[in-house]
Each structure stands twice: as structure tokens, then as C-alpha cells.
Short mmCIF file of C-alpha atoms and ligand atoms in Angstrom, two decimals:
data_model
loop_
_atom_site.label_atom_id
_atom_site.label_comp_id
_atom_site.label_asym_id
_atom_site.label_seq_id
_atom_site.Cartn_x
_atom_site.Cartn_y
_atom_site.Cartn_z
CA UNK A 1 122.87 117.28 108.23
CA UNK A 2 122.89 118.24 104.51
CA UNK A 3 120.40 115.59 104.01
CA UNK A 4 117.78 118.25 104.87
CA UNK A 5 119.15 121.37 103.82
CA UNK A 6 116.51 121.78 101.50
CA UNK A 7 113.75 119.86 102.97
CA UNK A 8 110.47 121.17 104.75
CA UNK A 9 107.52 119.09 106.60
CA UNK A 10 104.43 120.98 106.24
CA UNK A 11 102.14 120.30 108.34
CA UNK A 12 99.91 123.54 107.19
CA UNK A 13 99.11 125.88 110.30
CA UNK A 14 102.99 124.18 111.26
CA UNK A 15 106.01 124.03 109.30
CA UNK A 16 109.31 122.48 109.95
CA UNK A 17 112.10 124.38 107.81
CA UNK A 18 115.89 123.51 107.97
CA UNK A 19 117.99 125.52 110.81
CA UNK A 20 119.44 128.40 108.23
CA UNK A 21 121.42 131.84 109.34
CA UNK A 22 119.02 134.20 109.07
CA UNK A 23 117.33 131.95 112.09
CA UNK A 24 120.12 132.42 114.25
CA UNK A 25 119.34 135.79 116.42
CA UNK A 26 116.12 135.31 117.11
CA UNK A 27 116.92 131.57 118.69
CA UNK A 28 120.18 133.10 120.45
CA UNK A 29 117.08 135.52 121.59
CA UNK A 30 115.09 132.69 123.45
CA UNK A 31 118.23 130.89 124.85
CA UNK A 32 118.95 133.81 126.92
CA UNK A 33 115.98 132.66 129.26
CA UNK A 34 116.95 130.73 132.05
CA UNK A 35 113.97 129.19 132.23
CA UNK A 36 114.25 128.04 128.77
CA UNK A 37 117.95 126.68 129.24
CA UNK A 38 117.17 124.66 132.11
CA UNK A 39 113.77 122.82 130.64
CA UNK A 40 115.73 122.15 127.59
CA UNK A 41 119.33 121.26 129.46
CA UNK A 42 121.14 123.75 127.66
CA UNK A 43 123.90 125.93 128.13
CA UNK A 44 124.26 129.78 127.09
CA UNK A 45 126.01 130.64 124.07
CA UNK A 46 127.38 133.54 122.79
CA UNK A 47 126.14 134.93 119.53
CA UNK A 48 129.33 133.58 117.66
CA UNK A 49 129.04 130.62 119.11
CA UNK A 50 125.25 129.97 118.08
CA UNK A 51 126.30 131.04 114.27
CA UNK A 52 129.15 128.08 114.28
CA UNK A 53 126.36 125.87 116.21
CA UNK A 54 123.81 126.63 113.58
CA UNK A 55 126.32 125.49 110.62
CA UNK A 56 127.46 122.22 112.66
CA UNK A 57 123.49 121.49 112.87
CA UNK A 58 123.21 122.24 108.88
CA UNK A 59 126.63 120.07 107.89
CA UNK A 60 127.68 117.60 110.51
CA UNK A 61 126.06 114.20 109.13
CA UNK A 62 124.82 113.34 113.21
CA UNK A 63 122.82 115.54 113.56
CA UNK A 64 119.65 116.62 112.41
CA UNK A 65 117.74 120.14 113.13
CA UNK A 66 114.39 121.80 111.87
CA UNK A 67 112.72 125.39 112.82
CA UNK A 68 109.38 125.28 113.43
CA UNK A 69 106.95 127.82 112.02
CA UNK A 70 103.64 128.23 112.64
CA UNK A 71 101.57 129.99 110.60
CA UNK A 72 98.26 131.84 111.83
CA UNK A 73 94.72 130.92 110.66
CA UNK A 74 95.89 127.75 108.77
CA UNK A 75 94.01 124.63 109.29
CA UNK A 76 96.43 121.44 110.31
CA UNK A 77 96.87 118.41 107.99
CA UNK A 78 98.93 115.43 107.85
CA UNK A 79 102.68 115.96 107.09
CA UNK A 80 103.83 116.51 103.89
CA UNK A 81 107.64 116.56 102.84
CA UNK A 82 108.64 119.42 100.56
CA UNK A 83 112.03 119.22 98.63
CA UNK A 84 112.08 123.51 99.26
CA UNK A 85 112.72 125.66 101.74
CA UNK A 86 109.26 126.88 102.50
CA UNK A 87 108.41 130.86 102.78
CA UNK A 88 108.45 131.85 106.63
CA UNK A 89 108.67 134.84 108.02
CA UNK A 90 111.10 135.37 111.67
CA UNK A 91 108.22 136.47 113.57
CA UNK A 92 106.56 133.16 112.58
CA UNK A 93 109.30 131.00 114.11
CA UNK A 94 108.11 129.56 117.90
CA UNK A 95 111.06 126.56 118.40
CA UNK A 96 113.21 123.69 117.27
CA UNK A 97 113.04 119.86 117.07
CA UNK A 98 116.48 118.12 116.41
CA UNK A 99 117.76 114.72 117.08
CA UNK A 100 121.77 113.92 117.10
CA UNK A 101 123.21 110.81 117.23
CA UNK A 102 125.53 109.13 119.68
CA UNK A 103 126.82 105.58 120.29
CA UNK A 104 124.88 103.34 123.37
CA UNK A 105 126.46 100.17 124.85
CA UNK A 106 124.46 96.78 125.97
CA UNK A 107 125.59 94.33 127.67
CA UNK A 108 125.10 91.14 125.24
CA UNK A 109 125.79 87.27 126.07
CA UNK A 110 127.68 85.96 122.85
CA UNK A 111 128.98 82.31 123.52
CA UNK A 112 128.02 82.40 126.99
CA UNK A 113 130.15 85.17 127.49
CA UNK A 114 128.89 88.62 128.27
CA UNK A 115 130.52 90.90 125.71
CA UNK A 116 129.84 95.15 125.38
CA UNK A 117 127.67 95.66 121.96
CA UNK A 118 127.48 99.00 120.47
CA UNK A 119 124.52 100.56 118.76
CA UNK A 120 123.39 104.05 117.31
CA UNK A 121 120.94 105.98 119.27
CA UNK A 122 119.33 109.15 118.26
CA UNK A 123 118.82 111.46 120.94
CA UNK A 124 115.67 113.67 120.20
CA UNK A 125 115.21 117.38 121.63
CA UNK A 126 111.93 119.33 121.30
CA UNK A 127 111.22 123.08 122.30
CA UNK A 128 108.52 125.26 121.46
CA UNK A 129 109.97 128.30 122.70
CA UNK A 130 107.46 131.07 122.84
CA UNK A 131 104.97 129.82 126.54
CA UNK A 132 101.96 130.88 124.57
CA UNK A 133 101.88 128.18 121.96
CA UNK A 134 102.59 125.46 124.46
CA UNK A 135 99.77 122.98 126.07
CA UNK A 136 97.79 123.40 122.66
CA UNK A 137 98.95 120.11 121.08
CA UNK A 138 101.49 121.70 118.80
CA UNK A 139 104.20 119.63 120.70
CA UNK A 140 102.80 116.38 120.00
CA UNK A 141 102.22 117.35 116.31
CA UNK A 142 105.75 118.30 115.64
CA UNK A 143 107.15 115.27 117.64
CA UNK A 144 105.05 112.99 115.09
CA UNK A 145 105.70 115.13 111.68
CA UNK A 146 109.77 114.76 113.08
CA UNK A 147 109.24 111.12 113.09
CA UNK A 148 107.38 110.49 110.33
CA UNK A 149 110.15 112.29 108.55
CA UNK A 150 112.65 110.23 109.74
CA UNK A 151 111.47 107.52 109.18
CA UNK A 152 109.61 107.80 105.86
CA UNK A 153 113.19 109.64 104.33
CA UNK A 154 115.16 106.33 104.50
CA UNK A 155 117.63 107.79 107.06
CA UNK A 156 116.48 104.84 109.91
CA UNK A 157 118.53 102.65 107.37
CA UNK A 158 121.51 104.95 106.11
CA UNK A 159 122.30 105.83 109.76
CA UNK A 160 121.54 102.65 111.15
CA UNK A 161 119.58 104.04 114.28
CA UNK A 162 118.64 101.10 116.43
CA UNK A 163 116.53 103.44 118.82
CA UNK A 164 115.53 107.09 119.88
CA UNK A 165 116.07 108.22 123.49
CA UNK A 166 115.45 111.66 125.16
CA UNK A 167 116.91 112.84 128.51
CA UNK A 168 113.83 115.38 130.28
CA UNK A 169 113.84 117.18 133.76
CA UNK A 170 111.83 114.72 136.41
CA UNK A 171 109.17 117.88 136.67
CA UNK A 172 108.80 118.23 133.17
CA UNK A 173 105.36 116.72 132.82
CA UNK A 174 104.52 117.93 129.32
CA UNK A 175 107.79 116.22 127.49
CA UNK A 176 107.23 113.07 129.31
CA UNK A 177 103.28 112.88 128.78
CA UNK A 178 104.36 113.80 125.35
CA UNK A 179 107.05 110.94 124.96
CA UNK A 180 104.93 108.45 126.76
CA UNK A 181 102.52 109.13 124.43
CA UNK A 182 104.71 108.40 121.63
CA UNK A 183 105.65 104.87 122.95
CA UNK A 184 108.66 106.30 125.29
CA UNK A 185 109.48 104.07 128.54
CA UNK A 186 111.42 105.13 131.08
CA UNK A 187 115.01 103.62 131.62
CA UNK A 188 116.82 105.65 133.59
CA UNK A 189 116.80 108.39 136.58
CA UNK A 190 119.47 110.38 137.04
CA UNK A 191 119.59 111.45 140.17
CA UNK A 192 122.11 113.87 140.13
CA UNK A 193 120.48 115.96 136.99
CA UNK A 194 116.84 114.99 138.37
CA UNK A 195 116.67 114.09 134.70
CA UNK A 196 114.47 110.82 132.79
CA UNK A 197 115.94 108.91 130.16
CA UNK A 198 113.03 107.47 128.35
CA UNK A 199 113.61 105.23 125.22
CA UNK A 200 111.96 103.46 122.11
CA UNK A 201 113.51 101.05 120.29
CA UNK A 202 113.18 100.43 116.53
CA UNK A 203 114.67 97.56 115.65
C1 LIG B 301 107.62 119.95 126.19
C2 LIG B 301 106.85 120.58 125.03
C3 LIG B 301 107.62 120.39 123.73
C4 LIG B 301 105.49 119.87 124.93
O1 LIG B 301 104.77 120.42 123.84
P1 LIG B 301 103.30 120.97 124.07
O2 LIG B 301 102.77 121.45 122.80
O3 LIG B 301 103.33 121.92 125.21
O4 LIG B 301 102.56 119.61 124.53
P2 LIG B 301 101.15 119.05 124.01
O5 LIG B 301 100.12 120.13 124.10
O6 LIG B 301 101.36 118.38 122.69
O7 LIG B 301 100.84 117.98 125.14
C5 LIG B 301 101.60 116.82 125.35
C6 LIG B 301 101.05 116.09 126.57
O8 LIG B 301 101.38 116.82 127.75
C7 LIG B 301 100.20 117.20 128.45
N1 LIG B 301 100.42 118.56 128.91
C8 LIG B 301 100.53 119.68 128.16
N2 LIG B 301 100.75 120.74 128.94
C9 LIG B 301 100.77 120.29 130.21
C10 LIG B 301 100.97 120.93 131.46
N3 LIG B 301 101.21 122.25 131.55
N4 LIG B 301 100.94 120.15 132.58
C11 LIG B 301 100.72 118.82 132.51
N5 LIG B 301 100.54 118.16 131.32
C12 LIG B 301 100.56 118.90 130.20
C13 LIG B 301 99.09 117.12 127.45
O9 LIG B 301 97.85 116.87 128.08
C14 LIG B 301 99.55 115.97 126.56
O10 LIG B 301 99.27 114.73 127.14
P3 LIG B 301 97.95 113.88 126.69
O11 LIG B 301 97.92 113.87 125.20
O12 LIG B 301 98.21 112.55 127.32
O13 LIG B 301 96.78 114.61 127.26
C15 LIG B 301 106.61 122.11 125.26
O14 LIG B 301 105.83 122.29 126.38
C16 LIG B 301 107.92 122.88 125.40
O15 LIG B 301 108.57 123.17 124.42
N6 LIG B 301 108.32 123.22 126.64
C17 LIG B 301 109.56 124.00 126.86
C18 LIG B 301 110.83 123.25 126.40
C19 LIG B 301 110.87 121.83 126.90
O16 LIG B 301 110.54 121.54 128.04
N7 LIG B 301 111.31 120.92 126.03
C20 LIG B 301 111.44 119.50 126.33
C21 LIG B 301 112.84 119.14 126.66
S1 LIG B 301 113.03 117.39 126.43
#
């Protein structure tokens, strides 16, 4: 999304930057784990194929992507927007939080007839990729600075998002003590993925 092309959340010891080239190899570096791939649900990609994936996540207007940083011996604070990119280094980058949107369907009575409703749902996705900085509560941080940021950046209204929803591996108990957490129910199970759909409604 251009929206936050040159927008950071800093969070001090974290900071969320927008997805730019120069990020590209080192995430094309984690998605070669298979480990990685299937906690996230993602598929491999070849290098070229990340580069045209990082510019749809900086242009396409349904989608929106930040880099997490974190930066050593920096206390945490509340989350504060910047209207800059904010000075990281690659070695300080540890994941990605994004959130795309897609169109849901409801089954509404309108006239006592039951008629198919649309609504916009954005679909969040959360990784810290590097094992050693999960479990510490950075997750939960980054979750809320994403949100807050959403939500405080008028973007709820311009996009018309009538809730967030997440799709997470059955076993994946830190994303869905994390969602929970955040005021995430569970909706679905899909047993063919063994994946959770968990959602929160906003309006
Ligand atoms: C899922 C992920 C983002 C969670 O972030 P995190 O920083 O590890 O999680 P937090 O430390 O903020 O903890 C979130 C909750 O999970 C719990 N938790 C953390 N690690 C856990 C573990 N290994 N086992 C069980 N629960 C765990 C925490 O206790 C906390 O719950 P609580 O506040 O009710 O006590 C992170 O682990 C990750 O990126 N994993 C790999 C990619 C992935 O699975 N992404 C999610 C796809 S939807």
C-alpha cells in the first residue's frame, strides 16, 4: 500500500518500517525454511518472484506490509507513528506483520428473505522469523503497535474493513494465545489444512 511507504511505528527496542528492496534477500533467506513456510502457510518463492512480491506489498492498495526491527539495548514504549523511514540496519530485521484484504460473505435476512451480504475483511499475518526472539512478548507487541496503526491512521474508514480474521495451524499455540488475547474467537476449523480461522469484528 503506498499509504505507508513512508511510515514507521516505533515502538523503541521494536520498529515497524515499510517492506522496501533492500529487505528482500534476507526475507527470501528465512522463507527457505520449511519450518518457517509451514507455521506461516506459505509457499517458496524464487528470488524474482519475492522482488515482484515485495513491490505488490509496497503498491497494491489491499494490502498492507511492515518489517520489523528490533533494536538491541532499547527500552520499549508505546507506539509512535513516524512519517520517515526509520534508520535500520539488515542484521536488525527479525520478521513481518502484514494484513491484505479480501471480500467475506454472510448470510443476511432482508425482507424475510435470506440474501448473500458482502463485507471487507482484513486478513492479518504475523512472523517473527529468527526462533530466538520468539516467546519473549515481542509478538504480542507488534500485533498491538499493527493495530493501533491501523486503526489510529484512518484506514478502518477509507477501506471500509468490517473485521480482521487470521487463518493459524491447529498446533500453533503461540498465534492463537496471541490472537485470543487480542479479542480473536474462533470460527472455523478446517479440517483439511488443520488450520483455525479466528475473527474480530469491528463494526
Ligand atoms: C506466533 C508468533 C508471532 C507469536 O509471537 P511471540 O512473540 O512468540 O508470542 P508472545 O511471546 O507475544 O506470546 C503470545 C502468547 O503465546 C504464549 N506463548 C508464547 N510462546 C509459547 C510457546 N512456545 N508455547 C505455548 N504458548 C506460548 C504466551 O504465553 C502468550 O500468551 P499469554 O500472554 O496468554 O501468556 C511467533 O511465535 C512466530 O512468529 N512464530 C513463527 C511464525 C508463526 O507461527 N506465525 C503465525 C502465523 S499466523
Amino acid at each position: 500500500m503506498r499509504f505507508n511507504q513512508s511510515t514507521s511505528i516505533d515502538c523503541g527496542n521494536l520498529i515497524l518500517v515499510p517492506y522496501l528492496e533492500r529487505h528482500v534477500l534476507k526475507y527470501h533467506e528465512w522463507m527457505k525454511s520449511p519450518e518457517l513456510r509451514e507455521l506461516t502457510c506459505s509457499e517458496s518463492l524464487t528470488v524474482k518472484e519475492e522482488f515482484q512480491m515485495q513491490k505488490s506489498w509496497l503498491e497494491d492498495e489491499d494490502k498492507l506490509t511492515f518489517i520489523v526491527v528490533y533494536k538491541h539495548g532499547v527500552e520499549n514504549k508505546k507506539p509512535q507513528v513516524l512519517h520517515e523511514i526509520a534508520s535500520h540496519h539488515i542484521d536488525e530485521m527479525i520478521g513481518d506483520v502484514n494484513m491484505f484484504l479480501t471480500e467475506g460473505y454472510e448470510d443476511v435476512e432482508e425482507d424475510q428473505n435470506q440474501i448473500c451480504s458482502t463485507y471487507i475483511q482484513a486478513e492479518l499475518e504475523l512472523m517473527i522469523a529468527k526462533p530466538e526472539f520468539r516467546s519473549k512478548g515481542l509478538g504480542t507487541t507488534i500485533i498491538e503497535a499493527f493495530l493501533y496503526y491501523i486503526e489510529q491512521s484512518g484506514l478502518l474508514e477509507s477501506t471500509h474493513i468490517a473485521k480482521y480474521i487470521i487463518r493459524v495451524g491447529s498446533k500453533n499455540l503461540p498465534s492463537l494465545r496471541l490472537f485470543k488475547k487480542e479479542g480473536f474467537q474462533q470460527t472455523k476449523y478446517v479440517a483439511c489444512f488443520d488450520q483455525v480461522e479466528m475473527e474480530k469484528s469491528i463494526r
